[in-house]
Every structure is written in structure tokens, then in C-alpha cells.
CSV table of C-alpha atoms in Angstrom, one decimal:
chain,number,residue,atom,x,y,z
Z,1,MET,CA,64.4,106.9,90.7
Z,2,PRO,CA,62.7,103.6,91.4
Z,3,PHE,CA,61.8,104.5,94.9
Z,4,ASN,CA,58.7,106.3,96.1
Z,5,SER,CA,58.3,105.4,99.7
Z,6,VAL,CA,59.5,107.6,102.5
Z,7,THR,CA,60.2,104.7,104.8
Z,8,GLU,CA,61.5,102.2,102.2
Z,9,ASN,CA,65.0,100.9,102.8
Z,10,ILE,CA,66.7,102.2,99.7
Z,11,LEU,CA,69.6,99.7,99.7
Z,12,PHE,CA,67.6,96.5,100.3
Z,13,ASN,CA,66.2,94.0,97.9
Z,14,LYS,CA,67.6,96.0,94.9
Z,15,THR,CA,69.8,95.1,91.9
Z,16,ILE,CA,73.1,97.0,92.1
Z,17,PHE,CA,75.7,97.7,89.4
Z,18,LEU,CA,78.9,98.3,91.4
Z,19,ILE,CA,82.0,99.7,89.6
Z,20,SER,CA,85.3,99.2,91.3
Z,21,PRO,CA,88.8,100.4,90.2
Z,22,GLU,CA,90.3,97.2,91.7
Z,23,PRO,CA,89.4,93.7,90.4
Z,24,TRP,CA,87.7,91.2,92.6
Z,25,ASP,CA,90.9,89.1,92.9
Z,26,TYR,CA,92.8,92.1,94.2
Z,27,ILE,CA,93.4,92.2,98.0
Z,28,SER,CA,90.1,93.0,99.7
Z,29,VAL,CA,89.5,96.7,100.0
Z,30,SER,CA,86.5,98.8,100.7
Z,31,LYS,CA,84.7,98.1,97.4
Z,32,HIS,CA,84.9,94.4,98.1
Z,33,HIS,CA,83.6,94.8,101.6
Z,34,TYR,CA,80.7,97.1,100.5
Z,35,ALA,CA,79.8,94.6,97.8
Z,36,ILE,CA,79.6,91.8,100.3
Z,37,ALA,CA,77.7,93.9,102.8
Z,38,LEU,CA,75.2,94.9,100.2
Z,39,ALA,CA,74.6,91.3,99.1
Z,40,LYS,CA,74.1,90.3,102.7
Z,41,LYS,CA,71.4,93.0,103.0
Z,42,GLY,CA,69.3,91.2,100.4
Z,43,ASN,CA,70.5,93.0,97.3
Z,44,THR,CA,71.7,91.4,94.1
Z,45,VAL,CA,75.1,92.9,93.4
Z,46,CYS,CA,77.1,92.8,90.1
Z,47,PHE,CA,80.7,93.8,90.9
Z,48,ILE,CA,82.1,95.2,87.7
Z,49,ASN,CA,85.8,94.5,87.3
Z,50,PRO,CA,88.1,96.8,85.2
Z,51,PRO,CA,88.1,95.7,81.6
Z,52,LYS,CA,90.1,92.6,80.8
Z,53,LYS,CA,91.4,91.5,77.3
Z,54,LYS,CA,92.0,87.8,77.9
Z,55,ILE,CA,88.6,86.4,78.6
Z,56,THR,CA,86.6,83.9,76.6
Z,57,GLU,CA,83.5,86.1,76.0
Z,58,SER,CA,82.8,89.8,75.8
Z,59,ILE,CA,81.0,89.5,79.2
Z,60,VAL,CA,81.9,86.8,81.8
Z,61,ILE,CA,79.9,86.4,85.0
Z,62,GLU,CA,81.0,84.4,88.0
Z,63,GLU,CA,79.3,83.7,91.3
Z,64,VAL,CA,81.2,84.6,94.5
Z,65,ALA,CA,81.6,81.5,96.6
Z,66,GLY,CA,80.0,81.8,100.0
Z,67,VAL,CA,78.0,85.0,99.3
Z,68,ASN,CA,74.5,84.7,97.9
Z,69,ASN,CA,73.5,87.1,95.1
Z,70,LEU,CA,77.0,88.5,94.5
Z,71,PHE,CA,78.4,88.2,91.0
Z,72,VAL,CA,81.8,89.3,89.5
Z,73,VAL,CA,81.5,90.7,86.0
Z,74,SER,CA,84.5,90.8,83.7
Z,75,TYR,CA,84.3,92.3,80.2
Z,76,LYS,CA,86.5,93.1,77.3
Z,77,PRO,CA,87.6,96.7,76.7
Z,78,PHE,CA,85.4,98.9,74.5
Z,79,ALA,CA,86.6,100.0,71.1
Z,80,ILE,CA,90.1,101.5,71.1
Z,81,GLY,CA,90.0,105.3,70.7
Z,82,LEU,CA,86.4,105.6,71.9
Z,83,ARG,CA,87.5,107.9,74.7
Z,84,PHE,CA,88.8,110.4,72.2
Z,85,LEU,CA,85.5,110.8,70.5
Z,86,PRO,CA,82.6,113.1,71.7
Z,87,ARG,CA,81.2,111.9,75.0
Z,88,TYR,CA,78.0,110.8,73.4
Z,89,PHE,CA,79.7,107.8,71.9
Z,90,MET,CA,81.2,106.5,75.2
Z,91,ASN,CA,77.8,107.0,76.9
Z,92,ALA,CA,76.2,104.9,74.1
Z,93,ALA,CA,78.8,102.2,74.6
Z,94,GLU,CA,78.4,102.1,78.3
Z,95,ARG,CA,74.6,102.1,78.0
Z,96,ASN,CA,74.8,99.2,75.5
Z,97,PHE,CA,77.0,97.3,78.0
Z,98,LEU,CA,74.5,97.9,80.8
Z,99,LYS,CA,71.6,96.6,78.7
Z,100,ARG,CA,73.6,93.6,77.5
Z,101,LEU,CA,74.5,92.7,81.1
Z,102,GLU,CA,70.8,93.2,82.2
Z,103,LYS,CA,69.8,90.8,79.5
Z,104,LYS,CA,72.5,88.3,80.5
Z,105,VAL,CA,71.5,88.2,84.1
Z,106,ASN,CA,67.8,88.7,83.4
Z,107,LEU,CA,67.5,91.6,85.8
Z,108,ASN,CA,67.1,95.4,85.6
Z,109,PHE,CA,69.4,97.5,87.7
Z,110,ASP,CA,67.9,99.8,90.3
Z,111,VAL,CA,71.1,101.3,91.5
Z,112,ILE,CA,74.5,102.4,90.0
Z,113,LEU,CA,77.2,102.6,92.7
Z,114,ASN,CA,80.5,103.9,91.3
Z,115,PHE,CA,83.7,104.0,93.3
Z,116,GLU,CA,85.8,105.5,90.5
Z,117,ASN,CA,85.9,108.3,88.0
Z,118,SER,CA,87.7,106.9,85.0
Z,119,ARG,CA,84.9,104.5,83.9
Z,120,PHE,CA,81.1,105.0,83.8
Z,121,TYR,CA,81.8,108.3,85.5
Z,122,ASN,CA,79.2,110.2,83.4
Z,123,PHE,CA,76.0,108.8,84.8
Z,124,HIS,CA,74.0,109.9,81.8
Z,125,PHE,CA,74.7,106.4,80.4
Z,126,ALA,CA,72.0,105.2,82.8
Z,127,SER,CA,68.2,105.8,82.8
Z,128,SER,CA,66.7,108.5,85.0
Z,129,GLU,CA,64.8,105.6,86.7
Z,130,VAL,CA,68.1,104.4,88.2
Z,131,LEU,CA,69.5,105.8,91.4
Z,132,LYS,CA,73.0,107.0,90.7
Z,133,ILE,CA,75.5,107.0,93.5
Z,134,TYR,CA,79.1,108.3,93.3
Z,135,PHE,CA,81.3,107.3,96.3
Z,136,GLN,CA,84.9,108.4,96.2
Z,137,VAL,CA,87.0,106.6,98.7
Z,138,ASP,CA,90.5,107.0,97.1
Z,139,GLN,CA,92.6,110.1,97.3
Z,140,ASN,CA,94.2,109.3,93.9
Z,141,GLN,CA,90.9,109.0,92.0
Z,142,ASP,CA,91.4,112.3,90.2
Z,143,PHE,CA,90.4,111.6,86.6
Z,144,HIS,CA,86.9,113.1,86.3
Z,145,PRO,CA,85.5,113.6,89.9
Z,146,GLU,CA,83.6,116.8,88.9
Z,147,ILE,CA,81.7,115.0,86.1
Z,148,ALA,CA,80.9,112.0,88.3
Z,149,ALA,CA,79.7,114.3,91.0
Z,150,ARG,CA,77.6,116.5,88.7
Z,151,THR,CA,75.8,113.7,87.0
Z,152,ALA,CA,75.2,111.5,90.1
Z,153,ASP,CA,72.0,111.8,92.1
Z,154,ILE,CA,73.9,111.7,95.4
Z,155,VAL,CA,77.6,111.7,96.3
Z,156,PHE,CA,79.6,110.3,99.2
Z,157,ALA,CA,83.2,111.2,100.1
Z,158,ILE,CA,85.5,109.4,102.5
Z,159,ASN,CA,87.0,112.6,104.0
Z,160,ASP,CA,86.7,116.3,104.2
Z,161,GLU,CA,89.3,116.9,101.5
Z,162,ILE,CA,87.4,114.8,98.9
Z,163,LEU,CA,84.1,116.3,100.0
Z,164,GLY,CA,85.5,119.7,99.3
Z,165,ILE,CA,86.3,118.6,95.7
Z,166,VAL,CA,82.9,117.1,94.9
Z,167,LYS,CA,80.4,119.3,96.8
Z,168,PRO,CA,80.7,122.3,94.5
Z,169,PHE,CA,79.4,120.1,91.7
Z,170,ASN,CA,76.5,118.4,93.7
Z,171,LYS,CA,74.8,119.9,96.7
Z,172,ASN,CA,73.7,116.4,97.7
Z,173,SER,CA,77.2,115.5,98.8
Z,174,PHE,CA,78.0,113.9,102.2
Z,175,LYS,CA,80.9,112.5,104.1
Z,176,ILE,CA,80.9,108.8,105.0
Z,177,SER,CA,84.1,108.0,106.8
Z,178,HIS,CA,86.2,104.9,106.5
Z,179,SER,CA,84.6,101.6,107.4
Z,180,PHE,CA,85.7,98.7,109.6
Z,181,GLN,CA,85.5,95.1,108.3
Z,182,GLY,CA,84.1,94.1,111.7
Z,183,ASN,CA,86.1,91.0,112.5
Z,184,LEU,CA,87.4,91.0,116.0
Z,185,SER,CA,90.3,88.9,117.4
Z,186,GLU,CA,89.7,86.4,120.2
Z,187,GLN,CA,91.5,88.8,122.5
Z,188,ALA,CA,89.3,91.7,121.6
Z,189,GLN,CA,86.2,89.6,122.1
Z,190,GLN,CA,87.5,88.5,125.5
Z,191,LEU,CA,88.2,92.2,126.4
Z,192,LEU,CA,84.6,93.2,125.6
Z,193,ALA,CA,83.4,90.4,127.8
Z,194,GLY,CA,85.6,91.5,130.7
Z,195,LYS,CA,88.0,88.5,130.4
Z,196,TYR,CA,91.2,90.2,129.3
Z,197,ILE,CA,93.6,92.6,130.9
Z,198,TYR,CA,96.7,93.8,129.1
Z,199,SER,CA,100.1,93.3,130.8
Z,200,ARG,CA,103.3,94.9,129.5
Z,201,ALA,CA,105.7,92.4,127.9
Z,202,VAL,CA,108.5,91.4,130.3
Z,203,ASP,CA,111.1,91.2,127.7
Z,204,ARG,CA,110.8,93.1,124.4
Z,205,LEU,CA,107.9,95.2,123.3
Z,206,GLN,CA,106.2,94.4,120.0
Z,207,VAL,CA,105.3,97.4,117.8
Z,208,MET,CA,103.4,96.6,114.6
Z,209,TYR,CA,102.7,98.3,111.3
Z,210,VAL,CA,100.3,96.7,108.8
Z,211,GLY,CA,99.9,97.7,105.2
Z,212,ASN,CA,101.6,98.1,101.9
Z,213,LEU,CA,105.2,98.8,102.9
Z,214,ASP,CA,106.0,100.5,99.6
Z,215,ASN,CA,103.0,102.9,100.0
Z,216,GLU,CA,104.0,106.3,98.5
Z,217,TYR,CA,102.4,108.1,101.4
Z,218,ILE,CA,104.7,106.6,104.1
Z,219,ASP,CA,107.3,108.9,105.5
Z,220,PHE,CA,110.4,106.7,105.1
Z,221,ASP,CA,112.8,109.1,106.8
Z,222,LEU,CA,110.6,109.2,109.9
Z,223,PHE,CA,109.9,105.5,109.8
Z,224,GLN,CA,113.7,104.8,109.8
Z,225,GLU,CA,114.3,107.4,112.6
Z,226,VAL,CA,111.8,105.7,114.9
Z,227,ILE,CA,113.1,102.1,114.4
Z,228,SER,CA,116.8,103.2,114.7
Z,229,GLY,CA,115.9,105.2,117.8
Z,230,HIS,CA,114.2,102.4,119.7
Z,231,PRO,CA,116.4,99.3,119.8
Z,232,GLU,CA,114.6,98.2,122.9
Z,233,ALA,CA,111.5,97.3,120.8
Z,234,ASP,CA,110.8,94.9,118.0
Z,235,PHE,CA,109.1,96.3,114.9
Z,236,LEU,CA,106.9,93.8,113.1
Z,237,LEU,CA,106.2,95.0,109.5
Z,238,VAL,CA,103.3,93.2,108.0
Z,239,GLY,CA,102.4,93.6,104.3
Z,240,PRO,CA,103.7,93.3,100.8
Z,241,TYR,CA,107.1,94.9,100.0
Z,242,ASP,CA,109.6,94.9,97.2
Z,243,GLN,CA,113.1,93.9,98.1
Z,244,GLU,CA,114.3,96.6,95.7
Z,245,GLY,CA,111.9,99.1,97.3
Z,246,GLU,CA,112.8,102.0,99.6
Z,247,MET,CA,111.4,100.5,102.8
Z,248,TYR,CA,113.3,97.2,102.6
Z,249,GLY,CA,116.5,99.0,101.5
Z,250,ARG,CA,116.4,101.4,104.4
Z,251,ILE,CA,115.1,99.1,107.2
Z,252,GLN,CA,116.4,95.6,106.6
Z,253,LYS,CA,119.7,96.4,108.3
Z,254,TYR,CA,118.1,96.9,111.7
Z,255,SER,CA,118.1,93.7,113.8
Z,256,ASN,CA,114.9,94.9,115.7
Z,257,ALA,CA,112.9,95.1,112.4
Z,258,LYS,CA,111.2,92.0,111.0
Z,259,PHE,CA,109.5,91.9,107.6
Z,260,LEU,CA,106.7,89.4,107.9
Z,261,GLY,CA,105.4,89.8,104.3
Z,262,GLN,CA,101.8,89.8,103.1
Z,263,VAL,CA,99.3,88.0,105.3
Z,264,ASP,CA,95.8,86.7,104.6
Z,265,SER,CA,93.4,89.6,105.6
Z,266,LYS,CA,91.5,87.1,107.8
Z,267,LYS,CA,94.6,86.8,110.0
Z,268,ILE,CA,95.1,90.5,110.5
Z,269,PRO,CA,92.9,91.0,113.6
Z,270,GLU,CA,94.8,88.3,115.5
Z,271,LEU,CA,98.2,89.8,114.4
Z,272,LEU,CA,97.2,93.3,115.5
Z,273,SER,CA,96.1,92.0,118.9
Z,274,SER,CA,99.4,90.2,119.4
Z,275,ALA,CA,101.3,93.5,119.5
Z,276,ASP,CA,101.8,95.9,122.4
Z,277,MET,CA,101.2,98.9,120.3
Z,278,LEU,CA,100.6,99.9,116.6
Z,279,MET,CA,102.1,102.7,114.6
Z,280,LEU,CA,101.1,104.8,111.5
Z,281,ILE,CA,103.7,107.0,109.9
Z,282,TYR,CA,102.5,109.0,106.8
Z,283,GLY,CA,104.0,112.0,105.2
Z,284,ARG,CA,103.0,115.7,105.6
Z,285,ASN,CA,100.7,115.5,102.5
Z,286,PHE,CA,98.5,112.7,103.9
Z,287,THR,CA,96.7,114.1,106.9
Z,288,PHE,CA,93.0,113.6,106.4
Z,289,SER,CA,92.1,110.0,107.1
Z,290,SER,CA,93.2,106.4,106.8
Z,291,HIS,CA,91.1,103.2,106.9
Z,292,LYS,CA,94.1,101.6,108.6
Z,293,LEU,CA,93.3,103.4,111.8
Z,294,LEU,CA,89.9,101.7,112.0
Z,295,GLU,CA,91.6,98.3,111.7
Z,296,TYR,CA,94.0,99.3,114.4
Z,297,LEU,CA,91.2,100.6,116.7
Z,298,GLY,CA,89.4,97.3,116.2
Z,299,SER,CA,92.3,95.6,118.1
Z,300,GLY,CA,91.9,97.9,121.1
Z,301,LYS,CA,95.7,98.4,121.3
Z,302,ALA,CA,97.4,101.8,121.8
Z,303,ILE,CA,98.3,103.6,118.5
Z,304,ALA,CA,100.9,106.2,117.7
Z,305,SER,CA,100.0,108.1,114.5
Z,306,THR,CA,101.1,111.0,112.5
Z,307,TYR,CA,98.4,113.7,112.2
Z,308,MET,CA,95.0,112.6,110.8
Z,309,SER,CA,92.3,115.3,110.9
Z,310,GLU,CA,89.5,112.6,111.0
Z,311,PHE,CA,90.7,111.7,114.5
Z,312,ALA,CA,92.0,115.1,115.7
Z,313,GLN,CA,89.2,115.3,118.3
Z,314,GLU,CA,89.6,111.6,119.4
Z,315,LYS,CA,92.6,112.1,121.6
Z,316,SER,CA,91.6,109.4,123.9
Z,317,LEU,CA,91.6,106.9,121.1
Z,318,VAL,CA,94.7,107.7,119.1
Z,319,CYS,CA,98.1,109.2,120.3
Z,320,MET,CA,98.7,111.6,117.5
Z,321,SER,CA,101.3,114.3,116.7
Z,322,VAL,CA,99.8,117.6,115.7
Z,323,ASN,CA,103.1,118.7,114.1
Z,324,HIS,CA,105.2,116.2,112.1
Z,325,GLU,CA,108.3,117.1,114.0
Z,326,ASP,CA,106.7,115.9,117.3
Z,327,TYR,CA,105.9,112.3,116.1
Z,328,GLU,CA,109.1,110.8,117.6
Z,329,LYS,CA,108.2,112.2,121.0
Z,330,VAL,CA,104.5,111.0,120.7
Z,331,PHE,CA,105.8,107.5,119.7
Z,332,ALA,CA,108.2,107.4,122.7
Z,333,ASP,CA,105.5,108.6,125.2
Z,334,THR,CA,103.1,105.9,123.9
Z,335,LEU,CA,105.8,103.2,124.2
Z,336,ASN,CA,106.5,104.2,127.7
Z,337,ASN,CA,102.9,104.4,128.9
Z,338,LEU,CA,101.4,101.2,127.5
Z,339,GLU,CA,99.9,99.9,130.8
Z,340,GLU,CA,97.9,103.1,131.1
Z,341,LEU,CA,97.0,103.4,127.4
Z,342,ASN,CA,96.0,99.7,127.2
Z,343,ARG,CA,93.8,99.7,130.3
Z,344,PRO,CA,90.5,97.8,129.6
Z,345,GLU,CA,88.2,100.8,129.5
Z,346,LYS,CA,90.5,102.6,126.9
Z,347,MET,CA,90.8,99.4,124.8
Z,348,LYS,CA,87.0,98.9,124.9
Z,349,ALA,CA,86.5,102.5,123.7
Z,350,ARG,CA,88.7,102.0,120.7
Z,351,ILE,CA,87.0,98.7,119.7
Z,352,ARG,CA,83.5,100.2,120.1
Z,353,TYR,CA,84.4,103.2,118.0
Z,354,ALA,CA,85.5,100.8,115.2
Z,355,LEU,CA,82.4,98.7,115.5
Z,356,ASP,CA,80.2,101.7,115.0
Z,357,CYS,CA,81.8,102.1,111.6
Z,358,THR,CA,81.3,98.6,110.2
Z,359,TYR,CA,80.2,98.3,106.6
Z,360,PRO,CA,76.6,97.4,107.5
Z,361,ASN,CA,76.4,100.4,109.8
Z,362,GLN,CA,77.8,102.7,107.2
Z,363,LEU,CA,75.3,101.4,104.7
Z,364,ASP,CA,72.5,102.2,107.1
Z,365,LYS,CA,73.9,105.8,107.4
Z,366,ILE,CA,74.0,106.0,103.5
Z,367,ASP,CA,70.4,104.7,103.3
Z,368,SER,CA,69.3,107.3,105.8
Z,369,LEU,CA,71.0,110.1,104.0
Z,370,ILE,CA,69.4,109.1,100.7
Z,371,ARG,CA,65.9,109.1,102.3
Z,372,LYS,CA,66.5,112.4,104.0
Z,373,THR,CA,67.8,114.0,100.7
Z,374,PHE,CA,65.0,112.8,98.4
Z,375,PHE,CA,62.1,112.2,100.6
Z,376,SER,CA,62.7,114.7,103.5
Z,377,TYR,CA,62.7,111.7,105.7
Z,378,LYS,CA,62.5,112.4,109.4
Z,379,ASN,CA,63.0,109.9,112.2
């Protein structure tokens, strides 16, 4: 590795090759936020898009407006059928791509940070002088996690389930939970300054869900049961949806449900703060963690959620059903106790929890773990 100082900040003033399963022009998710946070820490970051056939050159590099030293790299697919040949050939192709990119940007990469396990997942394509980090944040990234973990120098997992998958292949595996983008609404800022006190709506309560409304993990039966069972509240559903999809097909008939569509991510904090409470309803097979809860917590508002083990010990922050069958009762209890649950001290506790998990803070935790792992760093 290119680092030899016990106290050196590992992820500062480095050149980073960051591989994302989602392209830069996709809705902003954790990979985009980490890329921006790394660039703002003084690193030069090349965000590697998935391969793209229709580009003018084999490698196209574009600067990201408003963020210094952050570049988006698009490239044409490697030779068809290469993945069916012995792994040596793919390693050689990926190594050649890395060298061509280094030549094009006139830099040598210090760090490989890979968020996926279908490309560049065998880190043997890179020199032993490069720090190789595998960070799995997506539950559905299940192509080659064991190879990615085994060939990385250090591994990070978003929750305990993923950690259990990767740790047998690399003892240097650690959990870094979901991150918060850090933008607070004006209401949340006023609350922290002691200038806002929640008062229950005098007419109709506003309950909000934000996210992909066609997400396969949503429990559509329970979602429908909650909306149909609470005609006294308005349900504001924010996020992309298909009019032919299950959510719209089931819910559009209810007059107390409003589909607001996809909204610019910058507007989400203000939207969340406009609600009386927030809800999260996932199925029985999604119980570990959700980045959505951090976005919700950042608003300070009361939350009714199906079980998420990541927050099982945070009962003062999230109203959560331990058993799936109990969710409707948890939701009703939350709705009926909003003045208590949205007291200033409880709202402040939620916001502060989220702020402790911002991307810069998570990067500091990652940096510390790298130093402790490879340099026996002690505070």
C-alpha cells in the first residue's frame, strides 16, 4: 500500500478509482454522495460508470460541475465473451483499462474503492501498491462478493447480514452503517436552535412515505391495509412509480392517498419536515437496515417502521414493530401520540443521530479503521 505513516489520513489528498453499479446520471445514491465527500476531503476521484456502448471514444472523462477534482469516467465495454475466458484475461483487460485511464488523467491511483461485485471485483487487476477497498452497500449485489472480499485489503459492509457474507473471506471486514446526506430543512435547523415546537395539525394529519414506490421490498398488502384503515389521515407518497405497477394499482382508489411523483433530492428534507409523521413498510425479508430511516431521522419527525435490526435498540428514535403482524397497531399508536413523539427533545435526538452518520463522518470512521487495521493505530 502507498501509505506508511501511522497518523496519516488515508483518504486525504489521494487519487481514487471509484466503481459504482449506478451511473452518475442516475438518482443520487450512496456512491454519488461518497464520491462527492471524498473529493471535498481533498482527493481526486474518478467515478467509473458502468460500461456504455454509445460514446465517442473508448474512454470519456467529464468534470462534475460544482465539485473540484471529481470526474465521471465512461468507457466502452470490453471484448464480448471475455468473462467466459479464464480470469487471467479479464484481469489483464481491467489492468489495461486502469493504466490507460491513468495515462489519460496523468495520475497514478492510490486507492481502488469498489461498490459492486460484477466489475473489477477481483482486485488482482491492480498493483499491490494500491489500497483496495470493497464496500458492499446493496443487498442485491450478489454476483461475486466472496472474490471481492478475498482479494481486497479491507472490506466494509452496510449491515450485519452483508458483513456475515463477506467476513469469512476477509478478517479485515467491518460494518459501516448507512449514511446521511446531511442537508437539514429550515424547520430542522430552527428546531436545533430552539425556535420550533411541533403542534398537531388541526384538520388532517399528513403521513409521508418517500422512495421508489415500486420497490420490490415494500409490503404492498400492509401498505394498503394501513391507508384503507386510516381515512382520517392523508398519505403523501413521494417517489417514482409506474401507473401499471402494483402500488398505483392498489392505492390510487383511496381518496386519502396522493401520488406526488419523483421529486428533486434537494427538496426532500423540506418535504419530510412538512409531514406530521413518516412511515416505512417493508416485507418480512427486509429487516436489517434502510438508508431511508436516516433521511427520515434527519427531519426529526416521528417514524412508524416495520422491523429493522439496525435500529432495534433505538426505541426512542423509531416506533418499530417487532413482529410484522403488530405494525398496524404501532402505526396507529404513533399517529395518536404525535404531540408526545414530536416533542423538541425527541426531534433533536433523531436529527443528531442522523448528523453523526453524515458521509464525511462515515469516511472518518473508515479512515480510522484502515489505520487501526494496518498500522495498529491507537488514539
